[in-house]
Short mmCIF file of C-alpha atoms in Angstrom, two decimals:
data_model
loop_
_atom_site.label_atom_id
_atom_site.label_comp_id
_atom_site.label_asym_id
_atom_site.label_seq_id
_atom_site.Cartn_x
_atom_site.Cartn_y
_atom_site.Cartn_z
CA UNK A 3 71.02 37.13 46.80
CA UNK A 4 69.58 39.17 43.67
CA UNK A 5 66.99 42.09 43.47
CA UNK A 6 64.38 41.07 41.52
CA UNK A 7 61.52 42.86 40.49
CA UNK A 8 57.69 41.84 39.59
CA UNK A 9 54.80 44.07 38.11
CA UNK A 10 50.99 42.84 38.05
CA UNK A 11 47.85 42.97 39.87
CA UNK A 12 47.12 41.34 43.30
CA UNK A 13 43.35 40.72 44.27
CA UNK A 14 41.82 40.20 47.41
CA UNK A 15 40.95 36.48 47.15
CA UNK A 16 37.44 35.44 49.01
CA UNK A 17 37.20 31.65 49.38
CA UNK A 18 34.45 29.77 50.66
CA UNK A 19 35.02 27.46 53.32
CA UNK A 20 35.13 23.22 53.71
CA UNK A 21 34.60 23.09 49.27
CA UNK A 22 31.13 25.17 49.67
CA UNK A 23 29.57 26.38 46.66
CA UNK A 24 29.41 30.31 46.52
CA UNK A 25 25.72 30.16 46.54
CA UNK A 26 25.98 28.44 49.97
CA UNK A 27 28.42 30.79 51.93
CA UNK A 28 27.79 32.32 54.69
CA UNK A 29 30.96 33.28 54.83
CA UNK A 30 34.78 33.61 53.17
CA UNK A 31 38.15 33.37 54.04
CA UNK A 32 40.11 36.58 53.10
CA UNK A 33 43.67 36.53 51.71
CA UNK A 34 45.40 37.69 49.11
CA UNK A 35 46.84 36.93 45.67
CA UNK A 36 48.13 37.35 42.03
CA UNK A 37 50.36 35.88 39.54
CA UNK A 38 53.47 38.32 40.11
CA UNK A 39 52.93 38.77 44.08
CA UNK A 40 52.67 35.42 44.22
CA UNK A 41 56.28 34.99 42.42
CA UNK A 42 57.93 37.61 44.36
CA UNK A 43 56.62 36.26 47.75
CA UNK A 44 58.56 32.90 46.42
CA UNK A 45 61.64 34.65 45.92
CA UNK A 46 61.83 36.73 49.02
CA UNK A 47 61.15 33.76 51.42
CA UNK A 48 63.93 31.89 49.31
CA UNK A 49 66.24 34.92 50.82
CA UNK A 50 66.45 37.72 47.24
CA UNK A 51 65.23 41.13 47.64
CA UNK A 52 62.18 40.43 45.86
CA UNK A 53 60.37 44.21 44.42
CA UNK A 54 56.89 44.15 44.00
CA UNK A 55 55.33 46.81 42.07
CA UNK A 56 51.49 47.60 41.35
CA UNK A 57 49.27 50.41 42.47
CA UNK A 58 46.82 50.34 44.97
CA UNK A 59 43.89 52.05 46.16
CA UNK A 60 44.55 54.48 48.84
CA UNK A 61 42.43 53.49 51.70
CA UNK A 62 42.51 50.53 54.56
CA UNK A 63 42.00 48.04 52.23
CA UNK A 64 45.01 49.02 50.13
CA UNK A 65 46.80 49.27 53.66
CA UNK A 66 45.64 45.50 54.66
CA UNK A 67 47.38 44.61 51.20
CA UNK A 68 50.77 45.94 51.71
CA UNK A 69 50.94 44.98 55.36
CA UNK A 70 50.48 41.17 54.44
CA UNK A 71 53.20 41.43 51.44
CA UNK A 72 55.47 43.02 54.28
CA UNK A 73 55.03 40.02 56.11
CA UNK A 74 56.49 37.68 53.83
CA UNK A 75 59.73 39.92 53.23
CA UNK A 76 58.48 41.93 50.35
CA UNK A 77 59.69 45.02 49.19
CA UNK A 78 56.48 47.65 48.48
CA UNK A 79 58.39 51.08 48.57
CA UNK A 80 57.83 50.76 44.77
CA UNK A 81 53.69 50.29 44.91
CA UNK A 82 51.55 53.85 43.80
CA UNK A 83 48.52 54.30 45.64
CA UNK A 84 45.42 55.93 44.29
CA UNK A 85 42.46 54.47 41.82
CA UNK A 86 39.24 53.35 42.79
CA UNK A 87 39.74 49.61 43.76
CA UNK A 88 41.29 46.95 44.42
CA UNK A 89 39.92 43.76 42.40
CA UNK A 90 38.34 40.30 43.50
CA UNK A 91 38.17 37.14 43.16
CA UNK A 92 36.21 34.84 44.45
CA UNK A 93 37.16 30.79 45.07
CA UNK A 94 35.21 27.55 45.06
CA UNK A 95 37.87 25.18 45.81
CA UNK A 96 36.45 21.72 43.27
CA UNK A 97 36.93 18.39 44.61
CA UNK A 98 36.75 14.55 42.98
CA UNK A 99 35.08 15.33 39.71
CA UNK A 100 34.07 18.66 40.38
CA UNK A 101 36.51 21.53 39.03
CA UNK A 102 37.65 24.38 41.14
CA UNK A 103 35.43 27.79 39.48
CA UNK A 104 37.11 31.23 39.78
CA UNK A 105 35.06 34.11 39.66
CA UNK A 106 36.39 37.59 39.03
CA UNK A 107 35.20 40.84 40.39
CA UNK A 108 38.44 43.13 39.32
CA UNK A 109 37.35 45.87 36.72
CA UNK A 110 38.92 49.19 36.69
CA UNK A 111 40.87 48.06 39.36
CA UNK A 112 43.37 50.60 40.68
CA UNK A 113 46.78 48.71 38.12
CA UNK A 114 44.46 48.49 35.18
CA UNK A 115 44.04 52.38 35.07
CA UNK A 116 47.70 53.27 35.90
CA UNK A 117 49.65 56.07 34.65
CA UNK A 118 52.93 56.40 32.80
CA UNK A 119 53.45 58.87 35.65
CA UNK A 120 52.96 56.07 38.66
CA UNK A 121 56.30 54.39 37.80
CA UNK A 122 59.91 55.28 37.66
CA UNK A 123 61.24 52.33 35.72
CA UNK A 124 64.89 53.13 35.80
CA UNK A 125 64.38 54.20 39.70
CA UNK A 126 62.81 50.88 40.23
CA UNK A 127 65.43 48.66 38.09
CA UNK A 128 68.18 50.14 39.79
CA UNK A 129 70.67 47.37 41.08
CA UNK A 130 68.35 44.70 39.71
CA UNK A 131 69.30 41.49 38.02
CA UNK A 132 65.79 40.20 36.87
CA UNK A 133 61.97 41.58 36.00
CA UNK A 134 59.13 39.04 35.87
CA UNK A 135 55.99 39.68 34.45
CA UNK A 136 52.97 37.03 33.53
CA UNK A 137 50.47 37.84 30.32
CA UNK A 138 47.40 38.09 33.19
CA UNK A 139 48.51 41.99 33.54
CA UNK A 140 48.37 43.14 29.87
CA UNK A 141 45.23 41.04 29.65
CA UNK A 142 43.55 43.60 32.32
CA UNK A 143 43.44 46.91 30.40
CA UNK A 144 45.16 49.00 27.31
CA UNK A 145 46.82 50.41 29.92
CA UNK A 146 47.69 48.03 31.97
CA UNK A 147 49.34 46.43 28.71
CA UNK A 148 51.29 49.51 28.11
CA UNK A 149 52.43 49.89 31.51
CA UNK A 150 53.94 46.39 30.61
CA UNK A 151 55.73 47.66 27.41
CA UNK A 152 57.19 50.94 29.30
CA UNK A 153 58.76 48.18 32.14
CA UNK A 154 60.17 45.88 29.49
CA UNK A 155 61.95 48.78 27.48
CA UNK A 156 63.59 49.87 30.72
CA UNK A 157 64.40 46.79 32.35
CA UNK A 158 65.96 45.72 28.62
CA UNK A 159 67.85 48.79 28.29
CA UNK A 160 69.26 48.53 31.64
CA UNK A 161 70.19 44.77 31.03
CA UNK A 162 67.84 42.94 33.38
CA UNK A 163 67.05 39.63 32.27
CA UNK A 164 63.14 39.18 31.65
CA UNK A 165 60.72 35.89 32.23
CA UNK A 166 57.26 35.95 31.69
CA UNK A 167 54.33 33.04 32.35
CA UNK A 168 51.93 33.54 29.48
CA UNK A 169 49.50 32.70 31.59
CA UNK A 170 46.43 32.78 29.05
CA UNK A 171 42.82 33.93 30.64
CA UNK A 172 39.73 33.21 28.61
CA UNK A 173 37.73 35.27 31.39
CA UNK A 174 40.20 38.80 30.49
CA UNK A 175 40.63 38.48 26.99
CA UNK A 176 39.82 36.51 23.74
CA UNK A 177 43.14 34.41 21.73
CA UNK A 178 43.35 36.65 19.33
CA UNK A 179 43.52 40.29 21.47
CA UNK A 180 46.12 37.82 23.69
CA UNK A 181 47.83 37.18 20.65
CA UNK A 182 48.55 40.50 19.25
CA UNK A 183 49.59 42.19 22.35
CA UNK A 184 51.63 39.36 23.73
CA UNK A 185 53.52 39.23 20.35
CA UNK A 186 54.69 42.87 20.66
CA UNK A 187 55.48 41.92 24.21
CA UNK A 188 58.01 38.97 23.49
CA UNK A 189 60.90 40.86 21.86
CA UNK A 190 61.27 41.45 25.17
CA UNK A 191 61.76 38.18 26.98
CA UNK A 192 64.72 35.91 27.55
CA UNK A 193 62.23 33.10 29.88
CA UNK A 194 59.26 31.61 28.62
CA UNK A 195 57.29 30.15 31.08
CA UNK A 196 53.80 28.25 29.67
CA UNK A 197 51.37 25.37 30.61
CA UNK A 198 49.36 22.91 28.41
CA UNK A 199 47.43 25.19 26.62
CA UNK A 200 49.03 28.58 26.84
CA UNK A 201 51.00 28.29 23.69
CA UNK A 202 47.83 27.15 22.35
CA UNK A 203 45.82 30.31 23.01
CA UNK A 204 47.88 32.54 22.84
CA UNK A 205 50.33 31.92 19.82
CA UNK A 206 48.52 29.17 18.03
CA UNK A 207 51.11 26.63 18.77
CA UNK A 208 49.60 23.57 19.61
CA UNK A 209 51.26 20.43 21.01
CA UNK A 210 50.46 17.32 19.15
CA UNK A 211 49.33 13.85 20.53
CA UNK A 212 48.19 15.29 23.57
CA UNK A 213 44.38 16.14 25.16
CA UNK A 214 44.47 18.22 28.16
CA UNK A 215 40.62 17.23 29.23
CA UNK A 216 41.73 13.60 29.81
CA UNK A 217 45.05 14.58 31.02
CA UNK A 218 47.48 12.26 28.12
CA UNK A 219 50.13 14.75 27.58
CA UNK A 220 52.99 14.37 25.15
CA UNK A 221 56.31 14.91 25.57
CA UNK A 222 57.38 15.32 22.09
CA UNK A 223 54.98 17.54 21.13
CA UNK A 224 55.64 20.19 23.81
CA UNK A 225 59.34 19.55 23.20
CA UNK A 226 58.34 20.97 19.71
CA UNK A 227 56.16 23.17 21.37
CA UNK A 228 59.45 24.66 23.10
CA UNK A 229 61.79 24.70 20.38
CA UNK A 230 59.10 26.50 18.31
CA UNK A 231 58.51 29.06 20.97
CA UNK A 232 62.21 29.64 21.13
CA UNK A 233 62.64 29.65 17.40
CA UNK A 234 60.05 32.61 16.68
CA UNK A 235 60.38 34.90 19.83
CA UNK A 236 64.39 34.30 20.17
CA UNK A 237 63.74 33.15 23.87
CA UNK A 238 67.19 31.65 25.30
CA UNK A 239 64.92 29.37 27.42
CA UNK A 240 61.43 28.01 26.95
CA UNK A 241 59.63 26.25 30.40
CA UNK A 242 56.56 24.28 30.20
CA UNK A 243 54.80 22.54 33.10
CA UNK A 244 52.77 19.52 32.81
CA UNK A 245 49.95 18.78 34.44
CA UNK A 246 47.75 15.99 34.00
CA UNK A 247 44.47 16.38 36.02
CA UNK A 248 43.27 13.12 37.23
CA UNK A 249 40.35 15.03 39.06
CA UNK A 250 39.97 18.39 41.11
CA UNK A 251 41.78 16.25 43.91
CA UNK A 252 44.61 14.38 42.09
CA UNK A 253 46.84 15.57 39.70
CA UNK A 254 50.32 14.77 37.87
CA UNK A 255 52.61 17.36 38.34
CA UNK A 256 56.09 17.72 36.21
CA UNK A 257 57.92 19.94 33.71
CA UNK A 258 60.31 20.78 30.54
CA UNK A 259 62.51 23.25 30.17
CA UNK A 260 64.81 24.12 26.90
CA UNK A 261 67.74 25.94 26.72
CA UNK A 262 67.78 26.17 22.81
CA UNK A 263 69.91 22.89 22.53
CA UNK A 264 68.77 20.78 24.82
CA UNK A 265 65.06 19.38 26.77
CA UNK A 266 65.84 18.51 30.42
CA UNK A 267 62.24 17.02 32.26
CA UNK A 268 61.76 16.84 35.60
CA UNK A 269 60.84 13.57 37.45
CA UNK A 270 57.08 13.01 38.34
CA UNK A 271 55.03 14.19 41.27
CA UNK A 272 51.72 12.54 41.86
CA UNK A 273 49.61 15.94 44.25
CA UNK A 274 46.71 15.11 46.72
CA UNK A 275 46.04 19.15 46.55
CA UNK A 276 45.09 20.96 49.40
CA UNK A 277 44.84 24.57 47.23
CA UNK A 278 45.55 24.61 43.24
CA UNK A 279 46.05 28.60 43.09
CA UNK A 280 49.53 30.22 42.77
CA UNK A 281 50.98 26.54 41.60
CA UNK A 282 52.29 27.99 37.98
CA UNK A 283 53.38 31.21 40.32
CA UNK A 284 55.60 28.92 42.88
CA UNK A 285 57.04 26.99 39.92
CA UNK A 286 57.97 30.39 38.38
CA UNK A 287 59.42 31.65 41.29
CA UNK A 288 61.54 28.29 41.79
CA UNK A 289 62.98 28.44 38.04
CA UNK A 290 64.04 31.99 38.66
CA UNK A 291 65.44 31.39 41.74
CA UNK A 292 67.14 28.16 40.40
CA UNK A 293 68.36 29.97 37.48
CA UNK A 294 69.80 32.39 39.31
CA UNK A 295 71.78 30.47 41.80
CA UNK A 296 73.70 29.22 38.59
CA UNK A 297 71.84 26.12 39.05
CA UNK A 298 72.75 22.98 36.24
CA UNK A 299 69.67 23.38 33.72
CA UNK A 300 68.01 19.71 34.91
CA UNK A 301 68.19 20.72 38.63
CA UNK A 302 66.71 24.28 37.76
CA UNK A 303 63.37 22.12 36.80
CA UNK A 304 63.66 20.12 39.05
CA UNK A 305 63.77 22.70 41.87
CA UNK A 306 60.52 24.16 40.19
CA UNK A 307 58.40 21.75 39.99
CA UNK A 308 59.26 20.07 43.77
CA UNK A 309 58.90 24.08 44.96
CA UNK A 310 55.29 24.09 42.73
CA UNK A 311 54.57 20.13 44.56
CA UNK A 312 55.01 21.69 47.82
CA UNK A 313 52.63 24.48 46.66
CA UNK A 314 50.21 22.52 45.89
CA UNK A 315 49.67 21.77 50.00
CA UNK A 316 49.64 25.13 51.30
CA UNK A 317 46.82 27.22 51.69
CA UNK A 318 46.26 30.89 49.84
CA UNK A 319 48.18 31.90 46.92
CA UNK A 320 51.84 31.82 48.39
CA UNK A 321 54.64 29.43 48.75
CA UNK A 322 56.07 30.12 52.19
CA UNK A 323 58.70 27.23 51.76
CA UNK A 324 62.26 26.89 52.51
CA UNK A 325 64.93 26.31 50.19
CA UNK A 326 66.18 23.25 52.10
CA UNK A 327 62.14 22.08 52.04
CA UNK A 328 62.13 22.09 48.70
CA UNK A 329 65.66 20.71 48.26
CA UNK A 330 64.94 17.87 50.53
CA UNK A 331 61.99 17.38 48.06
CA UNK A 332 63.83 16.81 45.21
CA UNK A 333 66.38 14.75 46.71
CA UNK A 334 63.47 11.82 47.12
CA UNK A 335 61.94 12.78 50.88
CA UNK A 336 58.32 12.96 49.96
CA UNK A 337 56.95 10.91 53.07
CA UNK A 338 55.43 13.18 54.62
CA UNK A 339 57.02 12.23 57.71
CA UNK A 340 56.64 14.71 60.92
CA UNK A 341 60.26 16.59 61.45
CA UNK A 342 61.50 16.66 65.03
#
């Protein structure tokens, strides 16, 4: 199995209980979460050696943090300690017409002040095959974004091959700031990895014929959404999920992905969720995983988005399924059935 290495923030995640509304909690559940832990945890339970790097505070909370990553076969020798916090976010988990809120409680966080200093790239990269990162960490400080650009040169110059989720949030940053710092960021990638609206937000490239508020999504227009995407960044492959949201409860669940001469799209899911967060994360983790295990291109999307489906039933932010789970998946055994 390969080393792979993520960088980004991880939050404590407070969630209220049975769909409550924040102002009626008396109470959360604690776990924790973040786009490129949530990857990495993917990975290592599919067997890599799965790196994650950020920086903690120093203090029992930073402690409770690495402990649970341990758990799920992480790697954390690489994580500096020090700053003043570790960030937040807070859940309200939507149902039927209501939407899921998130509410974050993560500045100056211990990664978005990190030094040059707190990272040995080419220490870290050593032996690795592949560096993830998702546009959620640049969007958290100037610093944070050029603790980004000091990983890509490395891993690049040490011939890693790079993915990154774009992963657009209107609550860290406005299109245009995304825009400017994600372009300097792309020479670097070989993956894309986007949703509905990322390409949107973040680049200006809109898919046509589709309307992500009533969920009618087009497949030709994100196929030109790809090949445009791969045309101006030089990506060698361009992934795009597609979700269409019925309600908080019931969505659609499928994907694209383009290798720069040909679209291969998953089949179908239709999700009852049971927890939304970390679903872009587990498909991301799937495709990388897929990709590589030398995977053929159509069952490297397919093995993402049944990994994401299965997700999409698990509590917290990680994917703690097997490769044979999601295998099974995607070979048609979606019944449910109890396994004895």
């Amino acid at each position: 199995m390969a080393k792979v290495v993520t960088f980004g923030e991880i939050m404590l995640r407070l969630q209220t209980y049975n769909h409550q509304r924040i102002m009626q909690a008396t109470g959360f559940d604690a776990t924790f979460g973040g786009g490129e832990a949530n990857v990495a945890a993917s990975l290592a339970v599919y067997g890599h050696e799965a790196h994650y790097v950020t920086k903690l505070p120093d203090n029992l909370v930073g402690n409770w943090c690495i402990a649970e990553l341990r758990k799920y076969g992480l790697e954390t020798k690489n994580i500096a300690r020090g700053g003043e916090r570790l960030g937040i976010y807070f859940v309200e988990k939507g149902a039927a017409q209501r939407a899921s809120t998130v509410t974050y409680d993560r500045a100056h966080s211990s990664i978005a002040t990190a030094e040059a200093k707190d990272f040995d790239w080419e220490k870290i990269f050593d032996g690795a095959e592949w560096f993830h990162f998702t546009g959620i960490t640049p969007a958290l400080s100037d610093a944070a974004a050029d603790r980004c650009l000091e990983a890509l040169k490395a891993a690049k110059k040490l011939g890693l091959t790079v993915s990154c989720d774009l992963n657009f949030r209107k609550k860290l940053w406005t299109s245009e700031k995304a825009g400017q710092v994600m372009s300097g960021l792309m020479e670097y990638v070989d993956v894309c990895i986007a949703n509905e609206e990322d390409a949107e937000k973040v680049f200006g490239i809109r898919a046509s014929e589709t309307d992500i508020t009533s969920g009618e999504l087009s497949d030709a227009g994100y196929r030109d959404v790809a090949k445009q995407l791969a045309e101006k960044f030089g990506f060698t492959h361009v992934a795009i999920t597609l979700r269409e949201s019925i309600s908080a409860s019931v969505n659609n669940w499928s994907a694209m992905l383009y290798d720069g001469k040909d679209f291969y799209k998953s089949k179908k899911y239709h999700i009852n969720i049971v927890d939304r967060m970390g679903g872009g994360d587990s498909f991301g983790g799937g495709l990388i995983h897929a990709m590589l295990d030398n995977y053929s291109m159509q069952d490297c999307i397919e093995f993402a988005v049944a990994a994401s489906c299965l997700k999409h039933s698990i509590h917290g932010d990680f994917n703690i399924v097997s490769t044979q789970e999601v295998l099974s998946l995607m070979k048609g055994d979606g019944s449910g059935r109890v396994q004895r």
